[in-house]
PDB file of C-alpha atoms and ligand atoms in Angstrom:
ATOM      1  CA  UNK A   1     136.499  66.674 150.628  1.00  0.00           C
ATOM      2  CA  UNK A   2     138.846  66.879 147.631  1.00  0.00           C
ATOM      3  CA  UNK A   3     141.597  68.032 149.915  1.00  0.00           C
ATOM      4  CA  UNK A   4     141.002  65.023 152.206  1.00  0.00           C
ATOM      5  CA  UNK A   5     141.155  62.640 149.275  1.00  0.00           C
ATOM      6  CA  UNK A   6     144.299  64.177 147.971  1.00  0.00           C
ATOM      7  CA  UNK A   7     145.857  64.239 151.460  1.00  0.00           C
ATOM      8  CA  UNK A   8     144.937  60.586 152.019  1.00  0.00           C
ATOM      9  CA  UNK A   9     146.441  59.568 148.685  1.00  0.00           C
ATOM     10  CA  UNK A  10     149.635  61.567 149.518  1.00  0.00           C
ATOM     11  CA  UNK A  11     149.814  59.950 152.911  1.00  0.00           C
ATOM     12  CA  UNK A  12     149.451  56.575 151.369  1.00  0.00           C
ATOM     13  CA  UNK A  13     152.175  57.154 148.865  1.00  0.00           C
ATOM     14  CA  UNK A  14     154.611  58.760 151.231  1.00  0.00           C
ATOM     15  CA  UNK A  15     154.010  56.662 154.332  1.00  0.00           C
ATOM     16  CA  UNK A  16     153.594  53.256 152.826  1.00  0.00           C
ATOM     17  CA  UNK A  17     156.416  53.535 150.314  1.00  0.00           C
ATOM     18  CA  UNK A  18     154.228  51.938 147.718  1.00  0.00           C
ATOM     19  CA  UNK A  19     153.477  53.185 144.281  1.00  0.00           C
ATOM     20  CA  UNK A  20     149.930  54.412 144.034  1.00  0.00           C
ATOM     21  CA  UNK A  21     147.806  53.301 141.230  1.00  0.00           C
ATOM     22  CA  UNK A  22     144.842  55.372 140.186  1.00  0.00           C
ATOM     23  CA  UNK A  23     141.870  53.528 138.854  1.00  0.00           C
ATOM     24  CA  UNK A  24     139.401  55.585 136.988  1.00  0.00           C
ATOM     25  CA  UNK A  25     135.890  54.240 136.473  1.00  0.00           C
ATOM     26  CA  UNK A  26     134.446  54.715 133.105  1.00  0.00           C
ATOM     27  CA  UNK A  27     132.438  57.968 133.127  1.00  0.00           C
ATOM     28  CA  UNK A  28     134.182  59.259 136.246  1.00  0.00           C
ATOM     29  CA  UNK A  29     137.127  61.439 136.837  1.00  0.00           C
ATOM     30  CA  UNK A  30     140.081  60.695 139.077  1.00  0.00           C
ATOM     31  CA  UNK A  31     138.228  61.697 142.263  1.00  0.00           C
ATOM     32  CA  UNK A  32     135.183  59.458 141.472  1.00  0.00           C
ATOM     33  CA  UNK A  33     132.962  62.289 140.378  1.00  0.00           C
ATOM     34  CA  UNK A  34     130.932  62.020 137.238  1.00  0.00           C
ATOM     35  CA  UNK A  35     132.959  63.195 134.232  1.00  0.00           C
ATOM     36  CA  UNK A  36     131.964  66.056 131.977  1.00  0.00           C
ATOM     37  CA  UNK A  37     131.776  66.004 128.231  1.00  0.00           C
ATOM     38  CA  UNK A  38     131.567  69.798 128.138  1.00  0.00           C
ATOM     39  CA  UNK A  39     134.633  71.935 127.247  1.00  0.00           C
ATOM     40  CA  UNK A  40     135.878  74.087 130.134  1.00  0.00           C
ATOM     41  CA  UNK A  41     135.490  77.864 129.479  1.00  0.00           C
ATOM     42  CA  UNK A  42     138.223  79.294 131.607  1.00  0.00           C
ATOM     43  CA  UNK A  43     136.701  82.825 131.539  1.00  0.00           C
ATOM     44  CA  UNK A  44     133.337  81.583 132.747  1.00  0.00           C
ATOM     45  CA  UNK A  45     134.900  79.434 135.490  1.00  0.00           C
ATOM     46  CA  UNK A  46     136.974  82.387 136.648  1.00  0.00           C
ATOM     47  CA  UNK A  47     134.011  84.750 136.690  1.00  0.00           C
ATOM     48  CA  UNK A  48     131.833  82.285 138.574  1.00  0.00           C
ATOM     49  CA  UNK A  49     134.602  81.863 141.183  1.00  0.00           C
ATOM     50  CA  UNK A  50     134.616  85.619 141.651  1.00  0.00           C
ATOM     51  CA  UNK A  51     130.788  85.790 141.966  1.00  0.00           C
ATOM     52  CA  UNK A  52     130.630  82.871 144.392  1.00  0.00           C
ATOM     53  CA  UNK A  53     133.161  84.577 146.700  1.00  0.00           C
ATOM     54  CA  UNK A  54     130.837  87.487 147.299  1.00  0.00           C
ATOM     55  CA  UNK A  55     128.362  87.632 150.185  1.00  0.00           C
ATOM     56  CA  UNK A  56     128.475  84.512 152.313  1.00  0.00           C
ATOM     57  CA  UNK A  57     128.995  82.085 149.400  1.00  0.00           C
ATOM     58  CA  UNK A  58     126.218  80.198 147.657  1.00  0.00           C
ATOM     59  CA  UNK A  59     122.671  80.769 148.840  1.00  0.00           C
ATOM     60  CA  UNK A  60     120.015  78.102 148.417  1.00  0.00           C
ATOM     61  CA  UNK A  61     116.347  77.451 149.223  1.00  0.00           C
ATOM     62  CA  UNK A  62     117.415  75.476 152.253  1.00  0.00           C
ATOM     63  CA  UNK A  63     120.016  77.933 153.407  1.00  0.00           C
ATOM     64  CA  UNK A  64     119.426  81.600 152.751  1.00  0.00           C
ATOM     65  CA  UNK A  65     122.397  82.417 155.027  1.00  0.00           C
ATOM     66  CA  UNK A  66     122.304  86.105 155.954  1.00  0.00           C
ATOM     67  CA  UNK A  67     119.441  86.891 153.498  1.00  0.00           C
ATOM     68  CA  UNK A  68     116.380  85.246 154.942  1.00  0.00           C
ATOM     69  CA  UNK A  69     113.305  85.665 152.806  1.00  0.00           C
ATOM     70  CA  UNK A  70     115.266  86.573 149.665  1.00  0.00           C
ATOM     71  CA  UNK A  71     114.836  83.180 148.038  1.00  0.00           C
ATOM     72  CA  UNK A  72     111.531  83.996 146.505  1.00  0.00           C
ATOM     73  CA  UNK A  73     112.986  86.621 144.217  1.00  0.00           C
ATOM     74  CA  UNK A  74     116.467  85.222 143.855  1.00  0.00           C
ATOM     75  CA  UNK A  75     116.253  81.450 143.302  1.00  0.00           C
ATOM     76  CA  UNK A  76     116.232  80.700 139.600  1.00  0.00           C
ATOM     77  CA  UNK A  77     113.159  78.930 138.259  1.00  0.00           C
ATOM     78  CA  UNK A  78     113.967  76.070 135.862  1.00  0.00           C
ATOM     79  CA  UNK A  79     111.547  74.776 133.242  1.00  0.00           C
ATOM     80  CA  UNK A  80     112.646  71.738 131.294  1.00  0.00           C
ATOM     81  CA  UNK A  81     111.132  70.731 127.969  1.00  0.00           C
ATOM     82  CA  UNK A  82     112.963  67.821 126.460  1.00  0.00           C
ATOM     83  CA  UNK A  83     116.515  69.004 125.854  1.00  0.00           C
ATOM     84  CA  UNK A  84     115.548  72.721 126.110  1.00  0.00           C
ATOM     85  CA  UNK A  85     115.652  74.531 129.409  1.00  0.00           C
ATOM     86  CA  UNK A  86     114.454  77.973 130.391  1.00  0.00           C
ATOM     87  CA  UNK A  87     115.913  79.525 133.481  1.00  0.00           C
ATOM     88  CA  UNK A  88     114.430  82.688 134.907  1.00  0.00           C
ATOM     89  CA  UNK A  89     114.562  84.749 138.091  1.00  0.00           C
ATOM     90  CA  UNK A  90     111.626  86.876 139.165  1.00  0.00           C
ATOM     91  CA  UNK A  91     113.556  89.898 140.295  1.00  0.00           C
ATOM     92  CA  UNK A  92     113.554  93.620 139.475  1.00  0.00           C
ATOM     93  CA  UNK A  93     115.903  94.781 136.707  1.00  0.00           C
ATOM     94  CA  UNK A  94     115.921  98.284 138.094  1.00  0.00           C
ATOM     95  CA  UNK A  95     118.155 100.985 136.595  1.00  0.00           C
ATOM     96  CA  UNK A  96     116.912 103.461 139.225  1.00  0.00           C
ATOM     97  CA  UNK A  97     117.952 101.247 142.151  1.00  0.00           C
ATOM     98  CA  UNK A  98     120.946  99.762 140.342  1.00  0.00           C
ATOM     99  CA  UNK A  99     119.655  96.348 141.385  1.00  0.00           C
ATOM    100  CA  UNK A 100     119.378  93.555 138.952  1.00  0.00           C
ATOM    101  CA  UNK A 101     120.147  89.984 138.060  1.00  0.00           C
ATOM    102  CA  UNK A 102     123.570  90.126 136.364  1.00  0.00           C
ATOM    103  CA  UNK A 103     124.163  86.461 135.486  1.00  0.00           C
ATOM    104  CA  UNK A 104     122.622  83.104 135.033  1.00  0.00           C
ATOM    105  CA  UNK A 105     125.001  80.183 134.545  1.00  0.00           C
ATOM    106  CA  UNK A 106     124.685  76.439 134.488  1.00  0.00           C
ATOM    107  CA  UNK A 107     127.033  73.692 135.800  1.00  0.00           C
ATOM    108  CA  UNK A 108     126.887  70.095 134.734  1.00  0.00           C
ATOM    109  CA  UNK A 109     127.306  66.986 136.920  1.00  0.00           C
ATOM    110  CA  UNK A 110     131.021  67.543 137.171  1.00  0.00           C
ATOM    111  CA  UNK A 111     130.560  71.295 137.978  1.00  0.00           C
ATOM    112  CA  UNK A 112     131.693  72.417 134.493  1.00  0.00           C
ATOM    113  CA  UNK A 113     129.939  75.514 133.400  1.00  0.00           C
ATOM    114  CA  UNK A 114     128.346  74.879 129.974  1.00  0.00           C
ATOM    115  CA  UNK A 115     126.049  77.942 129.671  1.00  0.00           C
ATOM    116  CA  UNK A 116     126.286  81.480 130.905  1.00  0.00           C
ATOM    117  CA  UNK A 117     124.364  84.593 130.183  1.00  0.00           C
ATOM    118  CA  UNK A 118     125.211  88.096 131.345  1.00  0.00           C
ATOM    119  CA  UNK A 119     122.382  90.627 131.545  1.00  0.00           C
ATOM    120  CA  UNK A 120     122.865  94.275 130.866  1.00  0.00           C
ATOM    121  CA  UNK A 121     121.165  96.720 133.116  1.00  0.00           C
ATOM    122  CA  UNK A 122     118.837  99.013 131.157  1.00  0.00           C
ATOM    123  CA  UNK A 123     118.788  96.671 128.115  1.00  0.00           C
ATOM    124  CA  UNK A 124     117.586  93.340 129.485  1.00  0.00           C
ATOM    125  CA  UNK A 125     114.145  93.804 131.059  1.00  0.00           C
ATOM    126  CA  UNK A 126     113.841  90.316 132.419  1.00  0.00           C
ATOM    127  CA  UNK A 127     116.381  87.662 133.575  1.00  0.00           C
ATOM    128  CA  UNK A 128     115.558  84.750 131.358  1.00  0.00           C
ATOM    129  CA  UNK A 129     117.835  82.438 129.451  1.00  0.00           C
ATOM    130  CA  UNK A 130     117.200  79.436 127.293  1.00  0.00           C
ATOM    131  CA  UNK A 131     119.779  76.781 126.614  1.00  0.00           C
ATOM    132  CA  UNK A 132     120.081  73.272 125.285  1.00  0.00           C
ATOM    133  CA  UNK A 133     121.283  70.397 127.421  1.00  0.00           C
ATOM    134  CA  UNK A 134     124.482  69.194 125.774  1.00  0.00           C
ATOM    135  CA  UNK A 135     124.920  65.554 124.886  1.00  0.00           C
ATOM    136  CA  UNK A 136     126.576  63.663 127.799  1.00  0.00           C
ATOM    137  CA  UNK A 137     125.118  66.027 130.424  1.00  0.00           C
ATOM    138  CA  UNK A 138     123.196  63.927 132.856  1.00  0.00           C
ATOM    139  CA  UNK A 139     122.543  66.477 135.554  1.00  0.00           C
ATOM    140  CA  UNK A 140     122.716  70.262 135.714  1.00  0.00           C
ATOM    141  CA  UNK A 141     122.291  73.123 138.198  1.00  0.00           C
ATOM    142  CA  UNK A 142     121.326  76.717 137.462  1.00  0.00           C
ATOM    143  CA  UNK A 143     122.883  79.573 139.286  1.00  0.00           C
ATOM    144  CA  UNK A 144     121.903  83.209 139.476  1.00  0.00           C
ATOM    145  CA  UNK A 145     123.822  86.308 140.537  1.00  0.00           C
ATOM    146  CA  UNK A 146     122.205  89.438 141.831  1.00  0.00           C
ATOM    147  CA  UNK A 147     124.465  92.474 142.022  1.00  0.00           C
ATOM    148  CA  UNK A 148     123.231  93.196 145.598  1.00  0.00           C
ATOM    149  CA  UNK A 149     122.249  89.727 146.872  1.00  0.00           C
ATOM    150  CA  UNK A 150     124.949  87.489 145.489  1.00  0.00           C
ATOM    151  CA  UNK A 151     124.852  83.932 144.120  1.00  0.00           C
ATOM    152  CA  UNK A 152     121.815  81.670 144.414  1.00  0.00           C
ATOM    153  CA  UNK A 153     121.729  78.009 143.390  1.00  0.00           C
ATOM    154  CA  UNK A 154     118.580  76.238 142.201  1.00  0.00           C
ATOM    155  CA  UNK A 155     117.972  72.535 142.950  1.00  0.00           C
ATOM    156  CA  UNK A 156     119.876  70.176 140.751  1.00  0.00           C
ATOM    157  CA  UNK A 157     117.984  68.830 137.746  1.00  0.00           C
ATOM    158  CA  UNK A 158     118.260  65.501 136.058  1.00  0.00           C
ATOM    159  CA  UNK A 159     118.605  65.739 132.288  1.00  0.00           C
ATOM    160  CA  UNK A 160     116.041  63.825 130.308  1.00  0.00           C
ATOM    161  CA  UNK A 161     117.446  61.125 128.060  1.00  0.00           C
TER     162      UNK A 161
HETATM  163 FE1  FE2 B   1     118.554  91.243 144.613  1.00  0.00          FE
END
């Protein structure tokens, strides 16, 4: 979709000979998506990009792709209490099987990662993280990465005001 928008804009500029003007709505970025007030952590974004490239992409409750039935133990549970959120995934953290939840991370309404936790096999006995919803974050989505079953995305949550 982004590519289409950019292509359309380029076509307009090159074909019409007109100077393009970009109008940015308050609270939105150039492409019309909701803006983020969270700082971009380049290392987190790069790591998430690597994780999301494994398996068949991003797995969800509605589309378990090539892993039917794995959602129960791989979709993150999200519990919201005011501005505090607990994300957990009910999955083994097995040293013997070398099978565990390696990451939880959270994207805001503009897809900026504002929280990330890496779990250490043999040290972290459960995959649970607690984080605060930053000021200016209106919506967020929790992701989970299993070292054998890839990246799973929970349903988007609306932040309480
Ligand atoms: Fe798994």
